[in-house]
Structures are given as C-alpha cells and as structure tokens.
Amino acid sequence: MTDNTTVSKHIVLTSHPHAGRKPIDIHWGANNAKARGPVVATPVGSSLRNAIGSYSGSYSVYRALAVAAGSLDPLHKPDLTNTSPAVDLGPFSQWSDPEKIVSIDPWGHKVEHVFAEHIKAGIDVRPTIAVTRARLRVPELTAKHSGLQLEADGRVLLKTGEVNVTKIAIEPVWYLPGIAQRFNTDEHTLRRSLFEQTGGMFSELVTRPDLHVLLPPIGSITVYLFGDLEAIVDLDRKLSCRVHDECNGSDVFGSDICTCRPYLIHGIEDAIQTAQSGGAGVIVYNRKEGRALGEVTKFLVYNARKRQHGGDTADRYFERTECVAGVQDMRFQELMPDVLSWLGITRIDRFISMSNLKHDAIIGQGIEIVERVPIPDHMIPSDAKVEMDAKKAAGYFTDGDIPTTQELAKKHGRDLKDY
C-alpha cells in the first residue's frame, strides 16, 4: 500500500497563485508549439501546472481510485516511446488562430516531439490526442458491399467488409477566454458558473485567475478518417463529413426509437463512397449522450413521453425533455467546429446532417458547406417517425430544403458534372 505521507510531499495544493515556482506560460494561438508552451495538468510537481483539472478527463477519477487502492504509483510518468501518431497531421493555419480552436489542444498529439525538452527536464507533459490506424467491421456494410451500394476496392473497403480508417482520440482542453468569447460571456462569469455547477470541484477556477486552461472532466471526441488524408484539405477533391453525437442505445445496442445509428451508418457509407472516388470522409463522434443531458435523463424522458396523455406525439417531443432537464438540448454546438478546424478543413462538400444547429455553428466558424444530406426515408425506423416529425417541426433541415444541382453549381461557380 502506498504511503500517503510520501504522496503528500509531491502533490501540493494549488489554490494560491504565488505558492512555489511560477507555472509555465501558455500563449494560446501562438504560431508554433515552442511559443505556445505545453499544457501541464499533472498532480505531480504541481507548482509548474498551468492548467486546471487533470489529464484523461473523466477517467482521472479512476486513476485516483487506482492510487487509493495502491495499484498505481502516484508519481508514475508515462513512457511515450513509440506512441507517436501513426500518421502526421498538421500544423494548419487554424492552429495559430486563437478564435478558431478553443476547446482542444492542437499540439496535443505531438507533445513527445515538440515538448521533448520539457519532458527531458522532468516535466510531466502528456498527450491529449492520439492518432492510430484501424479497421472497422460494421455489419450493415458487410451486407451491402457485395453490390447493393458499396463495392470493395481493396483500399478503403476490403473484400471482407472491413474498412481501413485513421482513428483519432481527443480529450477536451478548454482555453477559458476563448470559450467565454464563443458563448458571448466574460471569463469571470464562465469560471464562476463552472465552479458552482460542479459543486466546487475545481477551486482554482475562482482562486487562480492566472490559469486560463481547463481540462474538463467530460467525454472525449473520436474522429474516423476515410481515404487519402491529403484530400481533407485539398479543395480540388470532395470531402464528406458526418458530425455525430453519441447515442449509446442506438449506436451500440440498435434501439429503433431514434435515427442515430442509421444516420451514423449513412454517414460512414457516404464517407467510404467519397473516399473511393478520390476524396475523403470524416466522421466526428462526440461523447454527448442524450443531447449532453446524460443517459439517466434520457431514459426518464422516454418514460414521460410514453406515459403522457395522448401518447408520444411530435408536438410534445421536446416538451418532456424540458420538463425533466430544464432545457431541450445542452450540446451547445458552438464548440463542435473546433475539431474540423484542427483537421485543417475549410470546406465540406457533403454534410451528412439535418441539424441547423450544427450547420450554423460550422459556417459560423468560416467553414463552407456546399451540400446538406438528409437521412434517406428507407433508413428511418418506424418507431423513430415521431422523432423525425418533431425535429422537422422544430426547424430541422428537410428534403424540401435541399438545393438542386443547378442551384449548387450556380452558387459555387462550378460545372454541373462536379455534382
């Protein structure tokens, strides 16, 4: 069992801004990693910490349990040998624009190299992004690739039905001044709200105004890239993109009460087709279960909708959510485009989404969307009709909103054959 007395010598309270050594400076939006400085969020050697919170987001609680149980040395530092990205991404011009990326660390996958001097000096700098390669096995694709929709090409889609992808895991890193600006508030108000609504979890939010970076204990982002990665930023090639918010019941367990998994599959199919034709596909998967209200709230709303007088109806679909949670939706898509900017994206040719909130957030960050693609009617489960009707009534993009190819060509000054 670890001696808590020994641990306490290395983990110091950080409530007072002038206690111990000065934290490493962070210059968010600097044009290179050295000028920006590393994000240091370790409980070890805390006098050098320049971020509030801890690496690993919500999983940091499990790390604390491992330390308490004596199964993890609290002074452990990760050995990053051979953990570098499987493919090189960036830097892109958006990385040095402090208004384009405020919720992730654009250098988070390169720390082993760009902050090697800090690591060699004993500073515990850890990656917040990891990039690897993988193959996906999706049952729906295996059933279709034999000729119905998708043909195996041996590069993107294999004869086995497996799909070659580049896979990226991203932990949130919030630059508080930028987050405040994105939500049209001030940093003081944001800090106070974060402190109060987490039950005072991070006292440094109100006691350390010199620290402007927070690693929030929330879910992460996973990105799946299909095809030639250079095509993602090549405006002469097509890019397909689906931004998907987590729905465990549908995505994993196949519940037919919503369109989440069908729309995710539709996005993957389109990404594969675009990649096979020389472009690229991007799937962004955000851990925002139940519109970021959580799965418990989500299931409570299910019960309320099914038991209400008159049954489950489109006109009252969002009402029951608001009664239970106080709001209809807490995903706040304002931060969502950051990952697209991190990838260097400036134009999306096919945006696989019906959400106006997602669409408006993306174009609000200066990323062009050429075409919006709704889910095909045949992919909508019968029990999800109420959801679709409610979303359309709430202003979601519908078939009638789809511009014709002639309108698209005229708008973007392109030849019709491009569509």
XYZ file of C-alpha atoms in Angstrom:
419
model
C 0.000 0.000 0.000
C 1.320 3.445 -0.919
C 2.327 5.681 1.984
C 0.031 8.746 1.866
C 2.662 10.763 3.723
C 5.077 10.237 0.846
C 2.421 11.164 -1.692
C 1.624 14.431 0.081
C 5.217 15.609 -0.357
C 4.809 15.573 -4.127
C 1.193 16.704 -4.543
C 0.738 20.283 -3.411
C -2.428 22.336 -3.047
C -2.558 24.939 -5.814
C -5.182 27.378 -4.526
C -2.732 30.227 -4.099
C -1.230 31.791 -7.229
C 2.122 32.710 -5.684
C 2.885 29.428 -3.907
C 6.068 27.756 -5.150
C 7.531 28.100 -8.650
C 5.824 30.022 -11.422
C 3.696 27.907 -13.796
C 4.882 27.530 -17.387
C 3.398 30.249 -19.583
C 0.820 29.370 -22.216
C 0.348 31.736 -25.162
C -2.777 30.316 -26.792
C -2.807 30.786 -30.558
C 0.952 31.237 -30.896
C 2.262 30.281 -34.331
C 4.418 27.381 -33.124
C 4.495 24.883 -30.274
C 7.543 26.329 -28.541
C 5.994 29.802 -28.391
C 2.647 28.374 -27.268
C 4.102 26.249 -24.484
C 2.946 22.839 -23.175
C -0.264 22.181 -21.274
C 0.813 20.809 -17.896
C -2.029 19.242 -15.912
C -0.358 16.687 -13.684
C -0.788 16.347 -9.901
C 2.953 15.653 -9.677
C 5.171 18.731 -9.339
C 2.078 20.896 -9.222
C 3.965 24.190 -8.904
C 4.604 24.016 -12.660
C 0.984 23.235 -13.527
C -0.529 25.757 -15.909
C -3.907 24.081 -16.325
C -6.892 23.413 -14.087
C -8.122 19.842 -13.907
C -6.249 16.717 -14.910
C -5.211 14.659 -17.894
C -7.620 11.899 -19.013
C -10.753 13.931 -18.339
C -13.449 11.899 -16.598
C -11.090 8.905 -16.415
C -8.876 10.784 -13.969
C -11.307 9.650 -11.254
C -10.425 6.023 -11.997
C -6.751 6.940 -11.807
C -7.414 8.378 -8.354
C -9.100 5.116 -7.328
C -6.100 3.143 -8.595
C -3.781 5.294 -6.488
C -6.033 4.965 -3.431
C -6.138 1.184 -3.882
C -2.349 1.028 -4.078
C -2.293 -0.369 -7.627
C -0.806 2.757 -9.231
C 2.236 4.735 -8.186
C 1.050 8.349 -7.806
C 4.416 9.516 -9.141
C 4.177 7.443 -12.332
C 5.004 9.262 -15.561
C 4.062 7.673 -18.897
C 6.778 6.249 -21.140
C 5.859 7.717 -24.542
C 8.309 5.610 -26.554
C 6.727 4.569 -29.897
C 3.404 6.253 -29.070
C 3.725 8.994 -31.708
C 0.896 9.395 -34.265
C 0.562 6.688 -36.899
C 0.201 9.488 -39.456
C 1.357 13.085 -39.303
C -1.380 15.709 -39.058
C -0.791 19.455 -39.191
C 0.116 22.014 -38.309
C -2.534 24.035 -40.167
C -3.104 27.774 -40.156
C -6.132 27.380 -37.855
C -3.820 26.188 -35.057
C -2.430 29.687 -34.661
C -5.818 31.414 -34.696
C -6.965 31.746 -31.059
C -10.581 32.157 -32.186
C -10.703 29.016 -34.366
C -9.699 26.419 -31.759
C -10.592 26.953 -28.095
C -11.706 23.521 -26.840
C -8.836 21.195 -27.796
C -5.041 21.459 -27.736
C -3.932 21.452 -31.401
C -0.446 20.276 -30.348
C -1.860 17.538 -28.106
C -0.710 14.652 -30.330
C 2.809 15.980 -30.852
C 3.960 16.543 -27.249
C 6.570 13.750 -27.357
C 8.472 15.709 -30.010
C 7.545 19.404 -29.795
C 7.899 19.467 -25.994
C 10.766 16.977 -25.754
C 12.909 19.486 -23.846
C 10.263 19.896 -21.164
C 9.846 16.122 -20.825
C 13.625 15.622 -20.643
C 13.713 18.215 -17.851
C 11.321 16.034 -15.851
C 8.107 17.948 -16.516
C 5.148 15.593 -16.828
C 3.650 16.660 -20.173
C 1.138 14.152 -21.530
C -0.663 13.807 -24.879
C -4.325 14.805 -25.058
C -4.679 13.472 -28.622
C -3.683 10.088 -30.059
C -3.689 9.083 -33.739
C -3.677 5.453 -34.877
C -4.809 3.241 -37.758
C -7.559 0.663 -37.567
C -10.097 -1.413 -39.449
C -13.822 -1.141 -38.854
C -16.274 -4.011 -39.069
C -19.810 -2.706 -39.491
C -22.493 -5.368 -40.085
C -24.590 -3.098 -42.291
C -21.644 -2.557 -44.624
C -20.812 -6.247 -44.802
C -24.342 -6.917 -46.015
C -24.265 -4.165 -48.642
C -20.758 -4.049 -50.051
C -21.314 -7.052 -52.355
C -23.091 -4.867 -54.874
C -26.176 -3.182 -53.447
C -24.456 0.131 -52.674
C -20.765 -0.246 -51.909
C -18.160 -2.161 -53.905
C -14.966 -3.429 -52.309
C -11.954 -1.624 -53.765
C -9.197 -3.213 -51.645
C -8.002 0.182 -50.448
C -10.829 1.753 -48.444
C -13.329 -1.111 -48.323
C -11.875 -4.618 -48.288
C -13.476 -7.787 -49.651
C -14.019 -8.931 -46.065
C -16.268 -5.915 -45.495
C -13.651 -4.273 -43.279
C -12.933 -0.565 -43.717
C -9.468 0.987 -43.420
C -9.521 4.153 -41.311
C -7.312 6.537 -39.417
C -8.681 6.863 -35.891
C -8.130 9.810 -33.550
C -8.983 10.184 -29.851
C -9.202 13.730 -28.472
C -9.544 14.846 -24.861
C -11.049 18.333 -24.360
C -8.700 21.161 -23.397
C -10.550 24.438 -22.856
C -8.949 27.849 -23.252
C -11.300 29.741 -20.945
C -11.037 33.236 -22.522
C -11.822 31.704 -25.924
C -14.680 29.595 -24.543
C -16.186 32.689 -22.924
C -15.947 34.620 -26.168
C -17.544 31.770 -28.130
C -20.539 31.863 -25.756
C -20.773 35.673 -25.659
C -19.990 35.919 -21.960
C -16.990 37.026 -19.875
C -14.346 34.759 -18.392
C -15.253 35.638 -14.781
C -18.893 34.613 -15.290
C -17.827 31.410 -17.028
C -15.397 30.485 -14.243
C -17.960 31.173 -11.517
C -20.612 29.079 -13.275
C -18.218 26.160 -13.854
C -17.162 26.304 -10.195
C -20.693 26.443 -8.792
C -22.348 23.923 -11.129
C -19.665 21.292 -10.451
C -20.122 21.623 -6.713
C -16.828 23.460 -6.280
C -14.895 20.650 -7.947
C -12.155 22.981 -9.161
C -11.403 25.723 -6.644
C -8.718 27.076 -8.968
C -11.439 28.391 -11.242
C -12.016 31.164 -8.698
C -8.680 31.254 -6.859
C -6.247 31.062 -9.798
C -7.131 33.750 -12.362
C -3.603 33.327 -13.726
C -4.506 29.865 -15.062
C -6.568 30.126 -18.258
C -6.714 26.478 -19.382
C -9.143 23.852 -18.049
C -9.205 20.123 -18.735
C -12.904 19.451 -18.057
C -13.977 16.022 -16.735
C -16.280 15.342 -19.692
C -16.476 12.879 -22.545
C -13.966 12.881 -25.368
C -14.141 13.038 -29.182
C -13.287 10.261 -31.617
C -12.585 11.004 -35.283
C -12.586 8.472 -38.121
C -10.874 9.450 -41.368
C -11.533 7.571 -44.628
C -9.335 7.692 -47.719
C -6.343 9.866 -48.575
C -5.779 12.269 -45.679
C -4.371 14.918 -48.005
C -7.780 15.107 -49.675
C -9.253 16.535 -46.462
C -7.634 19.906 -47.133
C -7.420 19.657 -50.948
C -10.172 21.874 -52.369
C -9.903 20.078 -55.714
C -11.237 16.902 -54.101
C -14.544 16.173 -52.378
C -14.980 15.911 -48.620
C -17.872 14.154 -46.908
C -18.490 14.754 -43.198
C -20.834 13.471 -40.518
C -20.717 15.065 -37.038
C -22.462 12.593 -34.745
C -23.410 12.989 -31.095
C -23.347 9.831 -29.003
C -26.463 7.713 -28.608
C -25.393 4.534 -26.848
C -28.814 2.879 -27.056
C -28.963 3.174 -30.831
C -25.298 3.357 -31.873
C -24.248 0.280 -29.878
C -27.390 -1.651 -28.988
C -29.510 -0.905 -32.044
C -32.557 0.651 -30.382
C -35.087 1.628 -33.048
C -36.658 4.549 -31.184
C -34.390 7.054 -32.962
C -32.409 7.506 -36.173
C -28.979 7.767 -34.582
C -27.358 4.514 -35.728
C -28.999 4.594 -39.189
C -27.750 8.135 -39.717
C -24.280 7.185 -38.466
C -24.206 4.253 -40.913
C -25.400 6.560 -43.696
C -22.537 8.932 -42.861
C -19.993 6.079 -42.929
C -21.329 4.831 -46.271
C -21.072 8.296 -47.779
C -17.570 8.733 -46.357
C -16.500 5.452 -47.981
C -18.042 6.337 -51.335
C -16.399 9.762 -51.330
C -13.025 8.250 -50.386
C -13.322 5.626 -53.111
C -13.895 8.354 -55.692
C -10.663 10.138 -54.752
C -11.884 12.361 -51.943
C -12.029 11.808 -48.204
C -14.576 11.159 -45.499
C -14.676 12.361 -41.894
C -16.826 11.051 -39.049
C -16.651 13.054 -35.812
C -18.127 11.195 -32.834
C -18.818 13.392 -29.796
C -19.445 11.918 -26.333
C -22.603 13.943 -25.653
C -25.087 11.270 -24.629
C -28.734 12.277 -24.630
C -28.103 15.765 -26.063
C -25.442 16.146 -23.343
C -28.132 15.669 -20.704
C -26.944 12.154 -19.859
C -28.484 8.730 -20.259
C -30.414 8.791 -16.958
C -32.228 11.963 -18.014
C -32.731 10.477 -21.459
C -34.465 7.372 -20.098
C -36.598 9.427 -17.707
C -37.799 11.417 -20.709
C -38.569 8.194 -22.587
C -40.844 7.122 -19.730
C -42.549 10.521 -19.575
C -43.158 10.608 -23.331
C -44.672 7.133 -23.424
C -46.926 7.722 -20.405
C -48.218 11.190 -21.243
C -51.901 11.604 -22.042
C -52.430 11.100 -25.744
C -49.262 9.074 -26.181
C -45.939 10.027 -27.754
C -46.540 12.865 -30.210
C -44.256 15.080 -32.272
C -45.694 18.332 -30.929
C -44.752 17.364 -27.357
C -41.492 15.542 -28.164
C -39.186 18.237 -26.776
C -41.592 19.391 -24.065
C -40.998 16.371 -21.851
C -37.212 16.834 -22.136
C -37.524 20.423 -20.990
C -39.765 19.421 -18.077
C -37.182 16.948 -16.779
C -33.907 18.688 -17.675
C -34.924 22.353 -17.778
C -33.668 22.694 -21.363
C -34.243 20.835 -24.613
C -30.597 20.409 -25.535
C -27.222 21.084 -23.862
C -24.865 20.002 -26.644
C -24.062 23.632 -27.486
C -22.670 23.087 -30.969
C -20.596 26.279 -30.705
C -17.525 24.225 -29.733
C -18.108 21.418 -32.229
C -16.340 23.015 -35.257
C -13.005 23.151 -33.393
C -12.090 19.598 -34.397
C -12.848 20.413 -38.041
C -10.565 23.441 -37.862
C -7.915 21.271 -36.195
C -8.060 18.959 -39.219
C -7.465 21.967 -41.487
C -10.931 21.773 -43.054
C -12.190 24.887 -44.816
C -14.915 23.306 -46.969
C -17.286 20.368 -46.601
C -18.806 19.221 -49.901
C -21.354 16.818 -48.414
C -22.507 17.461 -44.846
C -24.433 14.403 -43.669
C -26.767 16.085 -41.190
C -30.224 17.620 -40.874
C -29.315 19.771 -37.878
C -29.441 23.503 -38.439
C -27.580 23.987 -35.150
C -24.604 22.002 -36.433
C -24.764 23.623 -39.854
C -24.909 27.157 -38.463
C -22.080 26.536 -35.978
C -19.805 25.254 -38.736
C -20.398 28.054 -41.204
C -20.165 30.499 -38.297
C -16.532 29.436 -37.934
C -15.820 30.163 -41.585
C -16.126 26.599 -42.951
C -18.132 26.374 -46.162
C -20.839 23.720 -46.529
C -21.735 23.006 -50.160
C -24.492 20.408 -49.781
C -26.549 19.102 -46.863
C -27.627 15.477 -46.993
C -30.679 14.200 -45.053
C -31.149 10.603 -43.971
C -32.960 8.549 -46.653
C -36.547 7.700 -45.729
C -35.945 3.961 -46.038
C -33.350 4.135 -43.238
C -35.748 5.683 -40.689
C -37.090 3.051 -38.220
C -40.863 3.072 -37.827
C -40.634 3.924 -34.115
C -38.451 6.927 -34.974
C -41.094 8.676 -37.088
C -42.191 10.748 -34.088
C -38.639 11.956 -33.563
C -38.235 12.934 -37.217
C -41.566 14.777 -37.302
C -40.647 16.640 -34.109
C -37.240 17.653 -35.453
C -38.715 18.897 -38.714
C -41.340 20.867 -36.806
C -38.550 22.378 -34.691
C -36.818 23.707 -37.806
C -34.544 20.860 -38.833
C -33.406 20.696 -42.420
C -35.861 18.718 -44.604
C -35.974 17.288 -48.112
C -37.667 20.438 -49.347
C -34.654 22.464 -48.271
C -32.223 20.536 -50.448
C -30.921 22.804 -53.227
C -30.975 21.436 -56.756
C -27.711 20.604 -58.508
C -28.270 23.579 -60.775
C -28.607 25.858 -57.741
C -25.455 24.404 -56.187
C -23.450 24.796 -59.381
C -24.606 28.386 -59.841
C -23.933 29.260 -56.209
C -20.376 27.896 -56.228
C -19.425 28.689 -59.824
C -18.794 25.066 -60.750
C -19.649 22.751 -63.607
C -22.719 20.533 -63.211
C -20.586 17.413 -63.696
C -18.989 18.168 -60.315
C -22.277 17.200 -58.702
